[in-house]
Amino acid sequence: MKRRTFMMSAAGAAAGLALAPRMSFAAAGTIDWYTSSDTNILDFWSNTIKPAFEAANPGLKLNLVDAGDGAGIIAIGERAVAAKQTGTDPQADYFETADPLLPAGAIEAGIYVNMAKAGLSNYSRVNPLAIQSEYSLPYRGSQVLLAYDTSKLKPADAPKTWDQLVSWIKANPGQFVYNRPDKGGSGGNFVRRAIHQANGLDPKAFTVDNYTPEAGDKALGKAWELLKDIAPSLYDKGAYSSGNTQSLQLLSQGVVTMTPVWSDQVLQAIDQGVLPKETGLVQLQDLALCGNFSRAVVLANGANRDAALKLANFVLSEEIQGAILTELGGFPGVSWDFVPAELRKRFADIIPQTIPTFPAGKWETAINDGWYRNVAPNVDRKS
């Protein structure tokens, strides 16, 4: 399954002007909705949210459009800026996933609604850990968890801290695997959890603009020691899977007992029978593995702005947030107190106390290069 990034990059925005989908002509009561997410997200909106929203709001319709990649969304945003300046219709109302800082100057131009001040009755439900900007609405997320075989490891014995995990790995050689950090986010975020462990459990110590070679060598060097320490106890005495999917395959085949996984991928794998229903899931409670949220924006100058705000409020409802867990395999964007009680009980071991993130950019390059050089020098990066 292709995984588009949660946050769009400004790179390629200019090219997106030529690639943007043809604008639909706004119709009264028809919300023009755009996404740059994967097809499973579009399917979820088509099959679950659209019929439920339209049934609850007679007279309102959703026009769901795939904008392609993030550059397509940025291009539509640029047209909305131009429309704002001329007082015309941007022919867009709702971006399913967007960074409110893009296109550059969007907030200053006034094209996005301030969601915190929009009067949404469900806004108070939003998980405070997920809020990055008042101009976007976190409504679904994904986080890396630990999945394990409960026929080999009892849930009561599943590790819930980094130290417990390391002790378990060493006591059960060959039964843990993670993928190479540049081949998939589950392994990449396991590596980042080691970096957090080695640097005072402080995700805020790493920002997109504070990387220097000196800082990188100091911070990452301590993490490489932690990862080298467990390497001999990993699957095949220090082998690494080639991606998120292969990690799941090794678990499903009983080759390993535990592996880091994306929450949405593993929940879907369980739902589809790729993994047994008895598969255990656990999150570290001293500091969770990294994750992130997809955030929607509403166009302030859209012809159907008020209807789009009704949609934004609707996706925060208990019905839709529960469906994000059960049908999409995602994490709720609301605090878990606003998830149905049965689901809170079912997913109790994976409810995070923290949702740390890690910057990309130069940090990402340094992590990938440093891991190959220091932790796995015998692994061919091109293989």
PDB file of N, CA and C in Angstrom, residues 99-107 112 133:
ATOM      1  N   ASP A  99      -1.435  21.220   4.902  1.00  0.00           N
ATOM      2  CA  ASP A  99      -0.630  22.013   5.819  1.00  0.00           C
ATOM      3  C   ASP A  99      -1.093  23.457   5.667  1.00  0.00           C
ATOM      4  N   PRO A 100      -1.633  24.087   6.721  1.00  0.00           N
ATOM      5  CA  PRO A 100      -2.160  25.442   6.572  1.00  0.00           C
ATOM      6  C   PRO A 100      -1.093  26.493   6.255  1.00  0.00           C
ATOM      7  N   LEU A 101       0.177  26.111   6.382  1.00  0.00           N
ATOM      8  CA  LEU A 101       1.254  27.034   6.020  1.00  0.00           C
ATOM      9  C   LEU A 101       1.513  27.044   4.520  1.00  0.00           C
ATOM     10  N   LEU A 102       0.858  26.122   3.810  1.00  0.00           N
ATOM     11  CA  LEU A 102       1.049  26.027   2.366  1.00  0.00           C
ATOM     12  C   LEU A 102      -0.275  26.294   1.658  1.00  0.00           C
ATOM     13  N   PRO A 103      -0.247  26.998   0.535  1.00  0.00           N
ATOM     14  CA  PRO A 103       0.921  27.660  -0.049  1.00  0.00           C
ATOM     15  C   PRO A 103       1.411  28.797   0.850  1.00  0.00           C
ATOM     16  N   ALA A 104       2.615  29.239   0.614  1.00  0.00           N
ATOM     17  CA  ALA A 104       3.203  30.290   1.439  1.00  0.00           C
ATOM     18  C   ALA A 104       2.273  31.502   1.482  1.00  0.00           C
ATOM     19  N   GLY A 105       2.040  31.998   2.691  1.00  0.00           N
ATOM     20  CA  GLY A 105       1.191  33.173   2.859  1.00  0.00           C
ATOM     21  C   GLY A 105      -0.288  32.882   2.896  1.00  0.00           C
ATOM     22  N   ALA A 106      -0.673  31.598   2.938  1.00  0.00           N
ATOM     23  CA  ALA A 106      -2.092  31.245   2.889  1.00  0.00           C
ATOM     24  C   ALA A 106      -2.867  31.791   4.080  1.00  0.00           C
ATOM     25  N   ILE A 107      -2.311  31.633   5.277  1.00  0.00           N
ATOM     26  CA  ILE A 107      -3.002  32.111   6.478  1.00  0.00           C
ATOM     27  C   ILE A 107      -3.131  33.629   6.433  1.00  0.00           C
ATOM     28  N   TYR A 112      -7.911  30.244   4.858  1.00  0.00           N
ATOM     29  CA  TYR A 112      -8.275  29.115   5.707  1.00  0.00           C
ATOM     30  C   TYR A 112      -9.031  29.593   6.941  1.00  0.00           C
ATOM     31  N   SER A 133      -1.883  23.713  14.670  1.00  0.00           N
ATOM     32  CA  SER A 133      -2.273  25.046  14.221  1.00  0.00           C
ATOM     33  C   SER A 133      -3.773  25.201  14.409  1.00  0.00           C
TER      34      SER A 133
END
